[in-house]
PDB file of C-alpha atoms in Angstrom:
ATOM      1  CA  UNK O   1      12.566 -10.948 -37.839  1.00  0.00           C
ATOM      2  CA  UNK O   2       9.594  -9.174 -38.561  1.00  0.00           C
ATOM      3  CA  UNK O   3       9.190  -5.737 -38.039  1.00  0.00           C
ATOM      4  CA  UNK O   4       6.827  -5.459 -35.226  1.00  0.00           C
ATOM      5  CA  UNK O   5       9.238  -7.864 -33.215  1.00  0.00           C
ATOM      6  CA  UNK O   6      12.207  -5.183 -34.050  1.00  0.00           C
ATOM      7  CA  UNK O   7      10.202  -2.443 -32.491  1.00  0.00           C
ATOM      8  CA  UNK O   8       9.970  -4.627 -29.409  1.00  0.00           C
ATOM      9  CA  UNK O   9      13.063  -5.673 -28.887  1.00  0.00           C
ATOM     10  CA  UNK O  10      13.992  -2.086 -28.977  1.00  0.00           C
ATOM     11  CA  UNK O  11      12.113  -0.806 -26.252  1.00  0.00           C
ATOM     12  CA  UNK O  12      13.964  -2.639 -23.371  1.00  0.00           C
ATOM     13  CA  UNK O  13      17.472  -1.097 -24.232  1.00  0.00           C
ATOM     14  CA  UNK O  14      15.861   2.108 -24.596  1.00  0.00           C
ATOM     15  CA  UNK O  15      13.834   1.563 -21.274  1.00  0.00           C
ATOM     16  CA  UNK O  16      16.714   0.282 -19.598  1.00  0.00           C
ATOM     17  CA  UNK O  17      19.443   3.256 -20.688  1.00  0.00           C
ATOM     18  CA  UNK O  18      16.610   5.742 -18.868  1.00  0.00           C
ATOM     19  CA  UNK O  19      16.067   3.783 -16.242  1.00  0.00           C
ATOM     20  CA  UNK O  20      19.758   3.565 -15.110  1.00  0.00           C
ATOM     21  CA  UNK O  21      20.280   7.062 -15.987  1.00  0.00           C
ATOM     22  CA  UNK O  22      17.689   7.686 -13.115  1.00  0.00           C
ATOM     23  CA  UNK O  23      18.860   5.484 -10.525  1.00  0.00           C
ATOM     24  CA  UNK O  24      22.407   6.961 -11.199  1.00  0.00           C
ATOM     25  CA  UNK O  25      20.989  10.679 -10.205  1.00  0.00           C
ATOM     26  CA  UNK O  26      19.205   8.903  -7.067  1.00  0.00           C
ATOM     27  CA  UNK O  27      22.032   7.177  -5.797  1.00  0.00           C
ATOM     28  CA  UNK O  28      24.170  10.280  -6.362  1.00  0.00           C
ATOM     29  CA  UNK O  29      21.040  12.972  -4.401  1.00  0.00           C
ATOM     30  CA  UNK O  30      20.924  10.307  -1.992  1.00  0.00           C
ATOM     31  CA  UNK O  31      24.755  10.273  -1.668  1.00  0.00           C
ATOM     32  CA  UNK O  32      25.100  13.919  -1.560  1.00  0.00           C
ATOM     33  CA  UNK O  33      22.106  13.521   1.315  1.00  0.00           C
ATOM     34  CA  UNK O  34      23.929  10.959   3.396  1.00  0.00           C
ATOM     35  CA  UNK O  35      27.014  13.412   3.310  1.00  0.00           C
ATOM     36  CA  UNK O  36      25.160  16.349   4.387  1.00  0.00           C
ATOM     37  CA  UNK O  37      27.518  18.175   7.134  1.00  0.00           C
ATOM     38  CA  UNK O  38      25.325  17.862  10.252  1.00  0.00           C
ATOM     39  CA  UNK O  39      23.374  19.742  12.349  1.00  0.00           C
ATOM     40  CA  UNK O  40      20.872  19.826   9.326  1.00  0.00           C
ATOM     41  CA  UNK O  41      18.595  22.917  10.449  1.00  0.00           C
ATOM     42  CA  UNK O  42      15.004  22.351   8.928  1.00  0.00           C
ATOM     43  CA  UNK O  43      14.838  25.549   6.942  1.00  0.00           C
ATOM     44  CA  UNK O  44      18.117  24.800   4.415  1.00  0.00           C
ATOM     45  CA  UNK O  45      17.440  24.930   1.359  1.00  0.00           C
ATOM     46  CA  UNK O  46      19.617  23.510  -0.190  1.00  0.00           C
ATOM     47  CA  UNK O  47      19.086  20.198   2.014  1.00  0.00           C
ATOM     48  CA  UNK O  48      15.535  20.293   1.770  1.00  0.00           C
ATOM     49  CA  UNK O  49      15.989  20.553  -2.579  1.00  0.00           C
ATOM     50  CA  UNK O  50      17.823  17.347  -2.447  1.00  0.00           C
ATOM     51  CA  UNK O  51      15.004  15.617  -0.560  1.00  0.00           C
ATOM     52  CA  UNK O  52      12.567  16.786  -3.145  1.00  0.00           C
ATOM     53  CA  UNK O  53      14.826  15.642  -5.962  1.00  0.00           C
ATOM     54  CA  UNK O  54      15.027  13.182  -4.391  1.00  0.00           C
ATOM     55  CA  UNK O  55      11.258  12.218  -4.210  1.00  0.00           C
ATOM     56  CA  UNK O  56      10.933  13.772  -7.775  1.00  0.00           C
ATOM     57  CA  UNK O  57      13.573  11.007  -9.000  1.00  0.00           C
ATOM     58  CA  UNK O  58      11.383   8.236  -7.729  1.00  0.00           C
ATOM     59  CA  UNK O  59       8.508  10.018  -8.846  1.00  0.00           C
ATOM     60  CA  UNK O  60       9.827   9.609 -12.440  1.00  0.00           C
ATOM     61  CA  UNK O  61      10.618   6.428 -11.708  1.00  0.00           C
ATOM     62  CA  UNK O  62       7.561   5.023 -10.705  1.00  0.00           C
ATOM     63  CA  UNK O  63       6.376   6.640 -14.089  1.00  0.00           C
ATOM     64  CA  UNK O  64       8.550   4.984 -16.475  1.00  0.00           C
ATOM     65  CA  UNK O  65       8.029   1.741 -14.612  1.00  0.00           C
ATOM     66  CA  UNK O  66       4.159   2.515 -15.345  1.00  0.00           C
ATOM     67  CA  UNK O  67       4.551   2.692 -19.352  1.00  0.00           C
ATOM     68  CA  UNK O  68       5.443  -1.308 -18.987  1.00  0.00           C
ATOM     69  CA  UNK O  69       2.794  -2.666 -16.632  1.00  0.00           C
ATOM     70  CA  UNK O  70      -0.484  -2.681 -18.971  1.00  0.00           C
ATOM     71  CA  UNK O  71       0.996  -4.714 -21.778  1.00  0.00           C
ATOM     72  CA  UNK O  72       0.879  -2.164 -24.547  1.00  0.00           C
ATOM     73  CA  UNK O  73       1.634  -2.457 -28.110  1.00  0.00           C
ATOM     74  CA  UNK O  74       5.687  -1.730 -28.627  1.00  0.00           C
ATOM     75  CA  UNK O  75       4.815   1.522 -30.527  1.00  0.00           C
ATOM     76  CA  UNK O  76       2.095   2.961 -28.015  1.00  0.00           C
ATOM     77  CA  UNK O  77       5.521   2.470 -25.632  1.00  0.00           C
ATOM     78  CA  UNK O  78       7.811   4.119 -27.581  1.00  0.00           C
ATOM     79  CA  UNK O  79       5.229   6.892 -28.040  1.00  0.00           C
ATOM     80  CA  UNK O  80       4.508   7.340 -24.525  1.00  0.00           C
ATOM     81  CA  UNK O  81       8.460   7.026 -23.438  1.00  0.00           C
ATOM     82  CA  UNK O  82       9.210   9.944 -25.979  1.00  0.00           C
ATOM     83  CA  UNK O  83       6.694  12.403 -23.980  1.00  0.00           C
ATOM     84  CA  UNK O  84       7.975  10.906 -20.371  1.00  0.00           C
ATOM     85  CA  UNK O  85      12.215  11.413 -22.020  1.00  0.00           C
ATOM     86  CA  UNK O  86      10.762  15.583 -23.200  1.00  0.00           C
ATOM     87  CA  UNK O  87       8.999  15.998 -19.430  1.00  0.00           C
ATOM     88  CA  UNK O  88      11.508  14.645 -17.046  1.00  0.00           C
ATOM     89  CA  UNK O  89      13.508  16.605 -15.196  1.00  0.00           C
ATOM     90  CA  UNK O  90      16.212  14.555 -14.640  1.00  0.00           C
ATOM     91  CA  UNK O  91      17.010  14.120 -18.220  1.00  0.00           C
ATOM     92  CA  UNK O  92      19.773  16.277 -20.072  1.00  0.00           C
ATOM     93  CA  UNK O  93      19.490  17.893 -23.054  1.00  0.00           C
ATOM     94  CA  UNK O  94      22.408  15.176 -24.484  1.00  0.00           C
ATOM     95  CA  UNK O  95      20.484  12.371 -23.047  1.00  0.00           C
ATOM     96  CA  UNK O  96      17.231  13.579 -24.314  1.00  0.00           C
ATOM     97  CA  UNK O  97      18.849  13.289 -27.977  1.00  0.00           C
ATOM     98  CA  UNK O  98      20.360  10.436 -27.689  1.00  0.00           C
ATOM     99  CA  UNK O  99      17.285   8.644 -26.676  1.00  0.00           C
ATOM    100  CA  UNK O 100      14.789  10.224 -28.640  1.00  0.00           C
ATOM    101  CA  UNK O 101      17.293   8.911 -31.629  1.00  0.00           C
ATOM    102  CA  UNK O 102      17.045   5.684 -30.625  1.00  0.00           C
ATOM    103  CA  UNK O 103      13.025   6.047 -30.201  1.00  0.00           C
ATOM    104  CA  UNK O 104      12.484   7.728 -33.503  1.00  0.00           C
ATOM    105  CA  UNK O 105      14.849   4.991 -35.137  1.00  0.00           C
ATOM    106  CA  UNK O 106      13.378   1.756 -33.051  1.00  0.00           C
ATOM    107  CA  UNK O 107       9.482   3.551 -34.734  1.00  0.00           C
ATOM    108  CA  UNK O 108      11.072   3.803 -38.445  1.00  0.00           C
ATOM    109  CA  UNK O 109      11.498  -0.262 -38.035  1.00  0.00           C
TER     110      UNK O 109
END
């Protein structure tokens, strides 16, 4: 296999490990939402955080759905899913290693 095809098969793991890792931490806001003792007055905060995480999950989402629509280059990816891994959020410090491994690895192909 040639070595451009090995950095493109490596970006759908890599895209697929963050994008479950998101939906995880949506289902679990929205689960921690839908459990929400009620009356829910409209000034708590903690409530009203989860709804923004909540949008701010998507948010990301809708991001690192973006980085695959324009058909670019396997590297350009890679590239642009290490800056989106170091900006979001919603990804841990253990997570953020772990994939930017598996980025810096899938470039060195």
């Amino acid at each position: 296999m040639c070595t451009g095809q090995k950095t493109k098969d490596a970006v759908e793991p890599i895209r697929a490990a963050l994008q479950n890792h998101l939906e995880s931490i949506k289902r679990s806001i929205s689960e921690e939402i839908r459990a929400y003792p009620l009356p829910i007055p409209g000034c708590d905060v903690h409530y009203n955080q989860l709804l923004e995480d909540r949008s701010r999950v998507s948010r990301d989402m809708g991001k690192l759905n973006g980085l695959f629509d324009d058909g670019q280059p396997a590297q350009d990816r890679l590239t642009a899913m290490s800056a989106f891994v170091t900006s979001s959020a919603f990804v841990d410090i253990e997570m953020e290693r772990r994939l930017l491994a598996d980025i810096e690895e899938a470039v060195s192909v």
